Every structure is written in C-alpha cells, then in structure tokens.
Amino acid sequence: MKVVTGVVGNDIHVVANRLIELSLQARGFEVFNLGVNTYLEEFIDAVIETNADILLISSLNGEAEGWCREVNFLKSKYGTLLDDVVFMIGGNLVVGTGSAEDIVPKFKNYGFDLVFHQVDLNTGLDELEKYMSERR
C-alpha cells in the first residue's frame, strides 16, 4: 500500500517525521514523505499524483486544528479521486490541553477516518493496519 505522509503547516518536527517514514517502511508500506511545513493542498495533490491508499498527516506543534479544517471541502472539490483514500492524522493535534474524547470527534468531523491525539506511533500504526485489513 502507498502512503503519503508529512508534517502539516508551520511545523518543523523533522525527526518525528523521519521516524514515521521508517516505521511505515518497516511495516511494508511504500512511503512518499513530503517532509515538514506542508500545506493541506500539497498533501492532496501528492495523494492523487501517487495514487496513494492512505494520507497520514502528523502534527507535533499542536497547530493541526487550524491547518486541517478544510479536509471535507477538499474531498468534495476533488470528488471521486479521493473516495477510497484513508485520511489519518496523529500527534499533538491542538495547542494547549484537551482530551482525546473532545479532539477525536472534532477531527473526524473535519474529514479524517483515523485520529490519534497523543497516541504512541506504533499503536497508531497497529490501528491503521487493523483498519486497512477490515476494509478489504
């Protein structure tokens, strides 16, 4: 399976981004890493260009809430090109404190299928693999 990944917005957490890439590769995914400081539209363009199965966005500085509100808008703009793509986000998703019980539904309303706020990387990837196997 193909995965487009990277860090959204004004976030420069390059080490965490590289760890995500290596972890995905170790699990057999073909990874297209866009790096840090990536805009939402760049992610969508890369998903279409690579015919990716999964978009995995990370955020460590907590600004994902501001950068990712338009996922549903972009999904509707690109129509059927994104119908089968799994949208996943993880990391520290909001500035300040917040519980996963409040944050996860908010990001699902934005258009993400899988949301992991302050969840261990391997746990999140385990859940991704489980989700993908259930979709088949």
mmCIF file of C-alpha atoms in Angstrom:
data_model
loop_
_atom_site.group_PDB
_atom_site.id
_atom_site.type_symbol
_atom_site.label_atom_id
_atom_site.label_comp_id
_atom_site.label_asym_id
_atom_site.label_seq_id
_atom_site.Cartn_x
_atom_site.Cartn_y
_atom_site.Cartn_z
ATOM 1 C CA MET A 1 0.000 0.000 0.000
ATOM 2 C CA LYS A 2 1.081 3.534 -0.730
ATOM 3 C CA VAL A 3 1.167 6.210 1.964
ATOM 4 C CA VAL A 4 1.683 9.940 1.583
ATOM 5 C CA THR A 5 2.946 11.423 4.830
ATOM 6 C CA GLY A 6 4.406 14.620 6.210
ATOM 7 C CA VAL A 7 4.003 17.314 8.821
ATOM 8 C CA VAL A 8 1.236 19.847 8.317
ATOM 9 C CA GLY A 9 1.553 23.622 8.428
ATOM 10 C CA ASN A 10 4.288 25.563 10.186
ATOM 11 C CA ASP A 11 5.658 22.522 11.970
ATOM 12 C CA ILE A 12 9.342 21.607 11.675
ATOM 13 C CA HIS A 13 9.456 18.349 13.648
ATOM 14 C CA VAL A 14 11.647 16.602 11.099
ATOM 15 C CA VAL A 15 12.918 13.838 13.405
ATOM 16 C CA ALA A 16 9.423 12.612 14.262
ATOM 17 C CA ASN A 17 8.540 12.779 10.573
ATOM 18 C CA ARG A 18 11.517 10.590 9.692
ATOM 19 C CA LEU A 19 10.587 8.086 12.420
ATOM 20 C CA ILE A 20 7.094 7.818 10.943
ATOM 21 C CA GLU A 21 8.572 7.186 7.495
ATOM 22 C CA LEU A 22 10.941 4.487 8.784
ATOM 23 C CA SER A 23 8.183 2.812 10.809
ATOM 24 C CA LEU A 24 5.866 2.714 7.804
ATOM 25 C CA GLN A 25 8.605 1.281 5.590
ATOM 26 C CA ALA A 26 9.412 -1.384 8.187
ATOM 27 C CA ARG A 27 5.760 -2.455 8.002
ATOM 28 C CA GLY A 28 5.950 -2.799 4.214
ATOM 29 C CA PHE A 29 4.292 0.440 3.119
ATOM 30 C CA GLU A 30 5.549 2.390 0.105
ATOM 31 C CA VAL A 31 6.098 5.867 1.543
ATOM 32 C CA PHE A 32 6.027 9.259 -0.140
ATOM 33 C CA ASN A 33 7.279 11.665 2.522
ATOM 34 C CA LEU A 34 6.569 15.339 1.840
ATOM 35 C CA GLY A 35 8.608 16.459 4.838
ATOM 36 C CA VAL A 36 7.749 19.331 7.132
ATOM 37 C CA ASN A 37 5.901 22.622 6.591
ATOM 38 C CA THR A 38 3.412 21.011 4.215
ATOM 39 C CA TYR A 39 0.102 22.588 3.249
ATOM 40 C CA LEU A 40 -3.080 20.551 3.063
ATOM 41 C CA GLU A 41 -3.422 21.080 -0.693
ATOM 42 C CA GLU A 42 0.100 19.697 -1.211
ATOM 43 C CA PHE A 43 -0.901 16.518 0.607
ATOM 44 C CA ILE A 44 -3.988 16.105 -1.576
ATOM 45 C CA ASP A 45 -2.036 16.718 -4.783
ATOM 46 C CA ALA A 46 0.555 14.111 -3.743
ATOM 47 C CA VAL A 47 -2.143 11.552 -2.920
ATOM 48 C CA ILE A 48 -3.617 11.970 -6.390
ATOM 49 C CA GLU A 49 -0.231 12.009 -8.138
ATOM 50 C CA THR A 50 0.990 8.830 -6.430
ATOM 51 C CA ASN A 51 -2.413 7.090 -6.362
ATOM 52 C CA ALA A 52 -1.896 6.593 -2.615
ATOM 53 C CA ASP A 53 -4.160 4.464 -0.458
ATOM 54 C CA ILE A 54 -3.500 6.427 2.734
ATOM 55 C CA LEU A 55 -2.789 10.025 3.708
ATOM 56 C CA LEU A 56 -1.059 10.169 7.085
ATOM 57 C CA ILE A 57 -0.642 13.713 8.388
ATOM 58 C CA SER A 58 1.304 14.426 11.558
ATOM 59 C CA SER A 59 1.431 17.476 13.778
ATOM 60 C CA LEU A 60 3.568 17.942 16.838
ATOM 61 C CA ASN A 61 3.295 21.654 17.497
ATOM 62 C CA GLY A 62 -0.472 21.461 18.015
ATOM 63 C CA GLU A 63 -1.489 23.611 15.056
ATOM 64 C CA ALA A 64 -3.251 20.837 13.117
ATOM 65 C CA GLU A 65 -6.639 22.153 14.140
ATOM 66 C CA GLY A 66 -6.061 25.363 12.233
ATOM 67 C CA TRP A 67 -4.469 23.695 9.209
ATOM 68 C CA CYS A 68 -6.814 20.748 8.713
ATOM 69 C CA ARG A 69 -10.318 22.163 8.953
ATOM 70 C CA GLU A 70 -10.853 22.037 5.194
ATOM 71 C CA VAL A 71 -10.356 18.305 4.597
ATOM 72 C CA ASN A 72 -14.042 17.742 3.787
ATOM 73 C CA PHE A 73 -14.055 20.764 1.480
ATOM 74 C CA LEU A 74 -11.052 19.394 -0.433
ATOM 75 C CA LYS A 75 -12.576 15.920 -0.557
ATOM 76 C CA SER A 76 -15.682 17.366 -2.206
ATOM 77 C CA LYS A 77 -13.592 19.551 -4.527
ATOM 78 C CA TYR A 78 -11.625 16.565 -5.858
ATOM 79 C CA GLY A 79 -14.661 14.285 -5.971
ATOM 80 C CA THR A 80 -14.202 10.603 -6.661
ATOM 81 C CA LEU A 81 -10.389 10.859 -6.840
ATOM 82 C CA LEU A 82 -10.262 10.668 -3.032
ATOM 83 C CA ASP A 83 -13.168 8.304 -2.342
ATOM 84 C CA ASP A 84 -11.039 5.287 -1.420
ATOM 85 C CA VAL A 85 -8.239 7.150 0.365
ATOM 86 C CA VAL A 86 -7.943 6.707 4.124
ATOM 87 C CA PHE A 87 -7.301 10.031 5.854
ATOM 88 C CA MET A 88 -5.315 9.669 9.085
ATOM 89 C CA ILE A 89 -3.858 12.258 11.440
ATOM 90 C CA GLY A 90 -1.807 11.865 14.580
ATOM 91 C CA GLY A 91 0.459 13.600 17.038
ATOM 92 C CA ASN A 92 -0.219 16.519 19.304
ATOM 93 C CA LEU A 93 -3.200 17.934 17.437
ATOM 94 C CA VAL A 94 -4.183 21.035 19.411
ATOM 95 C CA VAL A 95 -2.448 23.867 21.197
ATOM 96 C CA GLY A 96 -2.819 23.664 24.956
ATOM 97 C CA THR A 97 -4.575 20.799 26.648
ATOM 98 C CA GLY A 98 -7.511 18.761 25.508
ATOM 99 C CA SER A 99 -8.846 15.276 25.891
ATOM 100 C CA ALA A 100 -8.988 12.739 23.104
ATOM 101 C CA GLU A 101 -12.728 12.444 23.803
ATOM 102 C CA ASP A 102 -13.136 16.057 22.622
ATOM 103 C CA ILE A 103 -10.427 16.169 19.954
ATOM 104 C CA VAL A 104 -11.042 12.920 18.049
ATOM 105 C CA PRO A 105 -14.673 13.702 17.080
ATOM 106 C CA LYS A 106 -13.667 17.201 16.010
ATOM 107 C CA PHE A 107 -11.072 15.869 13.557
ATOM 108 C CA LYS A 108 -13.433 13.168 12.320
ATOM 109 C CA ASN A 109 -15.888 15.973 11.533
ATOM 110 C CA TYR A 110 -13.111 17.663 9.570
ATOM 111 C CA GLY A 111 -12.971 14.537 7.366
ATOM 112 C CA PHE A 112 -10.379 12.211 8.909
ATOM 113 C CA ASP A 113 -11.098 8.489 9.157
ATOM 114 C CA LEU A 114 -8.498 7.790 11.851
ATOM 115 C CA VAL A 115 -7.463 10.294 14.527
ATOM 116 C CA PHE A 116 -4.748 9.722 17.132
ATOM 117 C CA HIS A 117 -4.139 12.541 19.608
ATOM 118 C CA GLN A 118 -1.050 11.905 21.729
ATOM 119 C CA VAL A 119 -1.005 8.200 20.906
ATOM 120 C CA ASP A 120 2.202 6.176 20.595
ATOM 121 C CA LEU A 121 3.343 5.818 16.961
ATOM 122 C CA ASN A 122 3.328 2.019 16.955
ATOM 123 C CA THR A 123 -0.140 1.913 18.497
ATOM 124 C CA GLY A 124 -1.425 4.255 15.809
ATOM 125 C CA LEU A 125 0.190 2.214 13.038
ATOM 126 C CA ASP A 126 -1.199 -1.007 14.520
ATOM 127 C CA GLU A 127 -4.652 0.563 14.365
ATOM 128 C CA LEU A 128 -4.057 1.688 10.781
ATOM 129 C CA GLU A 129 -3.128 -1.838 9.721
ATOM 130 C CA LYS A 130 -6.186 -3.240 11.502
ATOM 131 C CA TYR A 131 -8.427 -0.644 9.835
ATOM 132 C CA MET A 132 -6.986 -1.396 6.393
ATOM 133 C CA SER A 133 -7.394 -5.163 6.819
ATOM 134 C CA GLU A 134 -11.035 -4.681 7.851
ATOM 135 C CA ARG A 135 -11.690 -2.577 4.732
ATOM 136 C CA ARG A 136 -10.652 -5.380 2.370
#
